[in-house]
mmCIF file of C-alpha atoms in Angstrom:
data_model
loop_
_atom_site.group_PDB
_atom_site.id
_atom_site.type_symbol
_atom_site.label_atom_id
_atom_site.label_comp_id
_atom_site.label_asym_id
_atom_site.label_seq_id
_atom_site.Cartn_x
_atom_site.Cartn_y
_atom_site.Cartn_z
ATOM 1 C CA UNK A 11 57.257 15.915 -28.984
ATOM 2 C CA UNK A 12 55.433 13.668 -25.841
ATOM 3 C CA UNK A 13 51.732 13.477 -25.984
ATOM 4 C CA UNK A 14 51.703 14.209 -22.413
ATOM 5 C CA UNK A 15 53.575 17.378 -21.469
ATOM 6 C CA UNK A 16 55.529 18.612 -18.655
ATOM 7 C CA UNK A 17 57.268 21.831 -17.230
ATOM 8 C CA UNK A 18 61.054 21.220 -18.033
ATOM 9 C CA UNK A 19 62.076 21.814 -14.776
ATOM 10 C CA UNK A 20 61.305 22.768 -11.236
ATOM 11 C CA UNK A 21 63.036 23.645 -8.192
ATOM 12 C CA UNK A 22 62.168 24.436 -4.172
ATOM 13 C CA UNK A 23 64.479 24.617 -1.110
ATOM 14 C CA UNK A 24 65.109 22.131 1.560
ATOM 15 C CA UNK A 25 61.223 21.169 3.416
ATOM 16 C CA UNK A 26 59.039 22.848 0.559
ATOM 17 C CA UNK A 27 56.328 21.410 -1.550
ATOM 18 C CA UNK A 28 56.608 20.936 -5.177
ATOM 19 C CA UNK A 29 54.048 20.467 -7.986
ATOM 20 C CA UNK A 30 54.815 18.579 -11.193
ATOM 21 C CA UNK A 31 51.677 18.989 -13.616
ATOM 22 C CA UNK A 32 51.351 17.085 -16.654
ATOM 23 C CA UNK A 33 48.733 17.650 -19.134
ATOM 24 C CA UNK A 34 46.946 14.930 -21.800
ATOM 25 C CA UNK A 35 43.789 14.622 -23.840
ATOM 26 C CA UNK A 36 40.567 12.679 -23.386
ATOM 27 C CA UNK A 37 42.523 9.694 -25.391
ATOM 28 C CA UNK A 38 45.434 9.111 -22.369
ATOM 29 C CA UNK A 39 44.730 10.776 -19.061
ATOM 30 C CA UNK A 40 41.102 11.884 -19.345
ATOM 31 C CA UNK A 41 40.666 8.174 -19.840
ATOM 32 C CA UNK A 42 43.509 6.302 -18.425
ATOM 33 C CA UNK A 43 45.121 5.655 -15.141
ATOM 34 C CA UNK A 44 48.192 7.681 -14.495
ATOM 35 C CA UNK A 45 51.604 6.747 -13.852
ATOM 36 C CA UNK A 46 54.472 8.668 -12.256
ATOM 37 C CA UNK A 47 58.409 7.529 -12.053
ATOM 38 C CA UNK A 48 61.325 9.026 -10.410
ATOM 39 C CA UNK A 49 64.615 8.192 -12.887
ATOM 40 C CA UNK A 50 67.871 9.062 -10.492
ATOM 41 C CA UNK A 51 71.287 9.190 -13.301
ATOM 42 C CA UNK A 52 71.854 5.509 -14.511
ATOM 43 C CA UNK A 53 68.904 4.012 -12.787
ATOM 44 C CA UNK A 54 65.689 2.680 -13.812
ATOM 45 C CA UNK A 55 62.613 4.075 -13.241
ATOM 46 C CA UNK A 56 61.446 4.093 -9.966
ATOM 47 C CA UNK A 57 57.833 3.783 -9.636
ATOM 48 C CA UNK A 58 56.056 6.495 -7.422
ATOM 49 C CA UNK A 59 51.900 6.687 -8.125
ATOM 50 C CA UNK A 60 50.164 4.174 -10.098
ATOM 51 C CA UNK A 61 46.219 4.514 -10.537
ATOM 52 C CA UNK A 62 46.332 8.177 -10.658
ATOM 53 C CA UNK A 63 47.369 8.377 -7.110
ATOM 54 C CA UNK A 64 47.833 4.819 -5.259
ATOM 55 C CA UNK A 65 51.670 4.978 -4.085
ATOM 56 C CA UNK A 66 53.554 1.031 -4.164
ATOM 57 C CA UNK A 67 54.880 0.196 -0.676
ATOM 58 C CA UNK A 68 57.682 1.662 0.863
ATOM 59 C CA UNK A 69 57.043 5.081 -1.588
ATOM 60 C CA UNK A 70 57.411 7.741 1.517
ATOM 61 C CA UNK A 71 53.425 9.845 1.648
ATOM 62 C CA UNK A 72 55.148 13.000 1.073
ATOM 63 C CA UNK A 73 54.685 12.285 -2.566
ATOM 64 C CA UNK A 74 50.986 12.459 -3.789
ATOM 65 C CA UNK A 75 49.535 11.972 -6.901
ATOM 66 C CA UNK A 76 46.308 13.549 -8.271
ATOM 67 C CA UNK A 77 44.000 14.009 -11.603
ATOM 68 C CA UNK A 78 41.441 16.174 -12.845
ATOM 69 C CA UNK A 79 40.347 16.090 -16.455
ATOM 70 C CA UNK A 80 42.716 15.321 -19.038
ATOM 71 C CA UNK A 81 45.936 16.760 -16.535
ATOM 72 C CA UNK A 82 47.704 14.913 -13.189
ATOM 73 C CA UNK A 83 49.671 16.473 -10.824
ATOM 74 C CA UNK A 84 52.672 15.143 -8.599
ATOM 75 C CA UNK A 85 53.382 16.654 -5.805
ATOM 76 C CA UNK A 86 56.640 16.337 -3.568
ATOM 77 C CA UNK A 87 56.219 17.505 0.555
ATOM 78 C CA UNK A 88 58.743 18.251 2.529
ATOM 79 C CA UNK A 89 61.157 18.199 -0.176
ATOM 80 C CA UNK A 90 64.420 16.565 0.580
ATOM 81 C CA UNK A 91 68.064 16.371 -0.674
ATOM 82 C CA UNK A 92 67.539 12.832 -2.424
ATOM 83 C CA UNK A 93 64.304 14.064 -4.660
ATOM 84 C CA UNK A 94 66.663 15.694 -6.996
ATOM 85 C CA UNK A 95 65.817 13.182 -10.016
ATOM 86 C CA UNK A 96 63.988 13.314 -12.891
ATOM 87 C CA UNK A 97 60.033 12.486 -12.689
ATOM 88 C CA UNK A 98 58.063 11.308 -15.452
ATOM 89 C CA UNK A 99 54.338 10.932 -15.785
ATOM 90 C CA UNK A 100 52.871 8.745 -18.434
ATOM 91 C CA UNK A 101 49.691 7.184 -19.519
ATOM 92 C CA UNK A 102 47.994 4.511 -21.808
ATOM 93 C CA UNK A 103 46.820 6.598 -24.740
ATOM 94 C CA UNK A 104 44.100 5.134 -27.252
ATOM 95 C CA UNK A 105 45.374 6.891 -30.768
ATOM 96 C CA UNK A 106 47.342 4.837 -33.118
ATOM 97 C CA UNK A 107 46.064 2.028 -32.058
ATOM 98 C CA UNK A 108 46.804 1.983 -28.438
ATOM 99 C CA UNK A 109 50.164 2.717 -26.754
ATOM 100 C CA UNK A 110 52.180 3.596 -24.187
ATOM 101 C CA UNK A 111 53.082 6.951 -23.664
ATOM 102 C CA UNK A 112 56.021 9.114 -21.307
ATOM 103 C CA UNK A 113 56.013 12.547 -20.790
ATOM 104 C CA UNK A 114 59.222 14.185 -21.374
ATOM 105 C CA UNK A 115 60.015 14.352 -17.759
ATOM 106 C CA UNK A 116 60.696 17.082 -15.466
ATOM 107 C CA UNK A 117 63.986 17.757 -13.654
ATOM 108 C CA UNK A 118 63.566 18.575 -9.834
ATOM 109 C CA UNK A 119 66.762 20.448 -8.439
ATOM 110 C CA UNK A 120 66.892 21.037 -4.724
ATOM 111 C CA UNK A 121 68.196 24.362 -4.287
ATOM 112 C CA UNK B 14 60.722 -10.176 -7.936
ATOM 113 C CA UNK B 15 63.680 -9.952 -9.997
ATOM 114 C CA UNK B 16 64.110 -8.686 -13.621
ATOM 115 C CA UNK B 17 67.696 -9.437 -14.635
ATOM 116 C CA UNK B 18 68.809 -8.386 -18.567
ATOM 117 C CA UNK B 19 71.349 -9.411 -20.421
ATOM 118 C CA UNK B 20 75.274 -7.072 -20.838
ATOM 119 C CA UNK B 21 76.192 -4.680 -23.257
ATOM 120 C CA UNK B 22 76.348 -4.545 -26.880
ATOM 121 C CA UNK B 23 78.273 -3.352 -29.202
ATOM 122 C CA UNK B 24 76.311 -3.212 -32.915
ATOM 123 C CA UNK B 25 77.090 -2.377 -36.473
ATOM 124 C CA UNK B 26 74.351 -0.357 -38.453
ATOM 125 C CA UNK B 27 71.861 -2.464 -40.145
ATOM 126 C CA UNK B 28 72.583 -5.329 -37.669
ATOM 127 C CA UNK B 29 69.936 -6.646 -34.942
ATOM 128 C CA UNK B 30 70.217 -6.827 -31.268
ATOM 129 C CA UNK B 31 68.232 -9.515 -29.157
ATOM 130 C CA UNK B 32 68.102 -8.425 -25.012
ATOM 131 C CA UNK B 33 66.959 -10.655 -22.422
ATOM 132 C CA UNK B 34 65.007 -10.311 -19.311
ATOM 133 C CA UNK B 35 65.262 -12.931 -16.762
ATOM 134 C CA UNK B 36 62.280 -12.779 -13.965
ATOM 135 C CA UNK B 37 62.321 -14.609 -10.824
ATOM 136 C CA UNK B 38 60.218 -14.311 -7.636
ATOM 137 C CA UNK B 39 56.338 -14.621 -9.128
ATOM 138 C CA UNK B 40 54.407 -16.391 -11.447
ATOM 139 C CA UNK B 41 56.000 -15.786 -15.077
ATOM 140 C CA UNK B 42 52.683 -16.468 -17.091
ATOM 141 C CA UNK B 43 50.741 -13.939 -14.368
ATOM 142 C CA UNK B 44 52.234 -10.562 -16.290
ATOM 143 C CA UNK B 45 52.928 -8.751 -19.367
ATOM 144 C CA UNK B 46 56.215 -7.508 -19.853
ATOM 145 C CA UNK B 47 57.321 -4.384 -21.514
ATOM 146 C CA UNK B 48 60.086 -2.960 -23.677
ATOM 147 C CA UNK B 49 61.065 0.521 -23.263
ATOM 148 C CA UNK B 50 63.910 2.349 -23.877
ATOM 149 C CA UNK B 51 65.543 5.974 -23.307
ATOM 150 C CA UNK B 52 68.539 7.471 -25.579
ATOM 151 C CA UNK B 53 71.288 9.250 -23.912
ATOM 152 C CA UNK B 54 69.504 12.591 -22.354
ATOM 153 C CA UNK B 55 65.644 11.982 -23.574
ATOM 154 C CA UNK B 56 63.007 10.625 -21.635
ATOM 155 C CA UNK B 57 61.569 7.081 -22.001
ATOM 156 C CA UNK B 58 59.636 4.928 -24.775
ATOM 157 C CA UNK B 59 57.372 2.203 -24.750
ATOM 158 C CA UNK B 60 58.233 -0.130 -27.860
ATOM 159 C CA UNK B 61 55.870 -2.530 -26.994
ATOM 160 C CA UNK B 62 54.972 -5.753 -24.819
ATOM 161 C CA UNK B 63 54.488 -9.550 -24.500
ATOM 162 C CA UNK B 64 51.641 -11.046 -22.741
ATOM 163 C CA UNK B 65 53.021 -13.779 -20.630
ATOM 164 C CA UNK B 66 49.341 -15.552 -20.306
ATOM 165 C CA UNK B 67 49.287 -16.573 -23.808
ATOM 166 C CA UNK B 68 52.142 -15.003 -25.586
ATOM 167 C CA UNK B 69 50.178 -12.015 -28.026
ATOM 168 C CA UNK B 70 52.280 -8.923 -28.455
ATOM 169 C CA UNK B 71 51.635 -5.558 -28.948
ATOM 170 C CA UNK B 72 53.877 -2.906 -30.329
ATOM 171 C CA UNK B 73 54.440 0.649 -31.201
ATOM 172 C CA UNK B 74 53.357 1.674 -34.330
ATOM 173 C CA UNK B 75 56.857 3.217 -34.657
ATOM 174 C CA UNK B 76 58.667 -0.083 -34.558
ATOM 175 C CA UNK B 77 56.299 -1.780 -36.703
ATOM 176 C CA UNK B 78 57.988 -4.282 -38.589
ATOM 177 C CA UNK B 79 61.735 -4.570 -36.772
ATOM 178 C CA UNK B 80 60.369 -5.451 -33.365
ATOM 179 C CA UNK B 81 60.351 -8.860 -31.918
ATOM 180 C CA UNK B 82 59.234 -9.571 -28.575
ATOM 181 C CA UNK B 83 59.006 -13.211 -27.518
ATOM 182 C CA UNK B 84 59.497 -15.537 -24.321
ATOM 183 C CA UNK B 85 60.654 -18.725 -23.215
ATOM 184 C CA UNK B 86 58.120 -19.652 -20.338
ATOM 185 C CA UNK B 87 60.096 -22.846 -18.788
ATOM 186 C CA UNK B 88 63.289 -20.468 -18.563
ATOM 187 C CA UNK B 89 60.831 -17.263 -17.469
ATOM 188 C CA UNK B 90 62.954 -15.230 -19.636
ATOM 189 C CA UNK B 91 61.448 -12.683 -22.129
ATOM 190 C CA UNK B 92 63.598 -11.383 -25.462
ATOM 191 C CA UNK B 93 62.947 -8.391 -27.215
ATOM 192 C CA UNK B 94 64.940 -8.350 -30.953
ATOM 193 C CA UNK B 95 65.428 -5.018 -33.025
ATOM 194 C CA UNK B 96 66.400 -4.920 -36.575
ATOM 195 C CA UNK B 97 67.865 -2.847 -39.059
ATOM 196 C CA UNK B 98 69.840 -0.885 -36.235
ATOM 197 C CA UNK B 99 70.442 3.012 -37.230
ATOM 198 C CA UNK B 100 72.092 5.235 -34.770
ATOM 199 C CA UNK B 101 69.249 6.303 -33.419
ATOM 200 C CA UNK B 102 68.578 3.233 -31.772
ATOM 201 C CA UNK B 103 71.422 3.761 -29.598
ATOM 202 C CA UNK B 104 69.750 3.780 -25.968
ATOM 203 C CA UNK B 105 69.214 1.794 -22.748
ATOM 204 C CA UNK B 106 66.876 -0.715 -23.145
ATOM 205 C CA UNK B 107 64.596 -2.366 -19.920
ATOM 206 C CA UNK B 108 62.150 -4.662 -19.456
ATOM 207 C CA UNK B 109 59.464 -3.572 -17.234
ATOM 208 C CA UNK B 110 56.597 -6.505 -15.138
ATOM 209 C CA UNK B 111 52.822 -4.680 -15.682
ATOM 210 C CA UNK B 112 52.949 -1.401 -14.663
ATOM 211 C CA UNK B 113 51.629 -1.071 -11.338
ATOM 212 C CA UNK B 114 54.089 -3.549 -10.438
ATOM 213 C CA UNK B 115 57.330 -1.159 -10.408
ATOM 214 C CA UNK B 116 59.181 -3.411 -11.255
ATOM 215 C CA UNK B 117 61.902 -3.002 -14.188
ATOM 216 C CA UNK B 118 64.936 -4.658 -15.021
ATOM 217 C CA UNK B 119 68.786 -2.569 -14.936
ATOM 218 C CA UNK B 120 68.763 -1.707 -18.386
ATOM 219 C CA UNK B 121 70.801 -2.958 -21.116
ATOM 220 C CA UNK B 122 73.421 -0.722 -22.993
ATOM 221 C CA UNK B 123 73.119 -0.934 -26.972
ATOM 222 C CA UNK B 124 75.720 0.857 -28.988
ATOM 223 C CA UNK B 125 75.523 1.316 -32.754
ATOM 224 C CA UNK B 126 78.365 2.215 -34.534
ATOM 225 C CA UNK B 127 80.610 1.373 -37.247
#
């Protein structure tokens, strides 16, 4: 069972926004900075958000990241085609003596 | 920046498996790199990482004891050995440059089976 958690799934049609919430504790993302990935089938992780919600270059602005408390949120405007991936968040988390930690991802389907 | 790992392989239970990570395109001793790997369907795990600086390690609490993670700095390469293989272990395995970084190598296959 991940230490961060996330809906299993979520879905929207072609130009709607979707939200991707995952929730911690006080020990990973009420503390830490907060990662996000998109993971398309036989791919590595691509990085979206680092720093709760800084996006790397050439990550389009539709997706945003955001954090409040121990939970983060990813959202996806103007959904497209190509999102249809799996997104994970993750987190440094300080319990057993300090580690890296995925959530168990959540698969976007564009409907 | 390039992370480039080593093929395939093809283990017996109880065996070890050593992967490499090649980086090019940025200062080798400037990063840590990580170890993390996802099984067929799950989502990903950190084992653990190498700090290129001065070569200290840090790794999961669950792979206390069978993990290896070292580097050769002239070749920029970084190696991360598992032992005691169990079927469980079977799972693509990447290297990953400091987080905010994005950038991860194209995974390396491990099979373990009899």
């Amino acid at each position: 069972q991940s230490v961060l958690t996330q809906p299993p799934s979520a879905s929207g049609t072609p130009g709607q926004r979707v939200t991707i919430s995952c929730s911690g504790s006080t020990s990973n993302i009420g503390s830490k900075d907060v990662y996000w990935y998109q993971q398309l089938p036989g791919t590595a992780p691509k990085l979206l958000i680092y720093g709760n919600y800084q996006r790397p270059a050439g990550v389009p602005d539709r997706f945003s990241g955001s954090k409040s408390g121990t939970s983060a949120s990813l959202a996806i405007s103007g959904l497209r085609s190509e999102d249809e991936a799996d997104y994970y968040c993750a987190a440094w988390d300080d319990s057993l003596s300090g580690r890296f930690v995925f959530g168990a991802g959540t698969k976007v389907t564009v409907l | 920046v390039h992370l480039v790992q080593s093929g395939a392989e093809l283990k017996k239970p109880g065996a070890s498996v050593k992967v490499s990570c090649k980086t090019s395109g940025y200062i080798f001793t400037r990063n840590a790199l990580h170890w993390v790997r996802q099984a067929p369907g799950q989502s990903l795990e950190w084992m653990g990482y190498i700090n290129a600086a001065n070569g200290n390690t840090k790794y999961s609490q669950r792979f206390q004891g069978r993990l290896t993670i070292t580097m050769d700095t002239p070749a920029n390469t970084a190696y991360m050995e598992l032992s005691s293989l169990t079927s469980e272990d079977a799972a693509v395995y990447y290297c990953a440059r400091d987080w905010s970084t994005g950038d991860w190598g194209q995974g390396t296959q491990v099979t373990v089976s009899s």
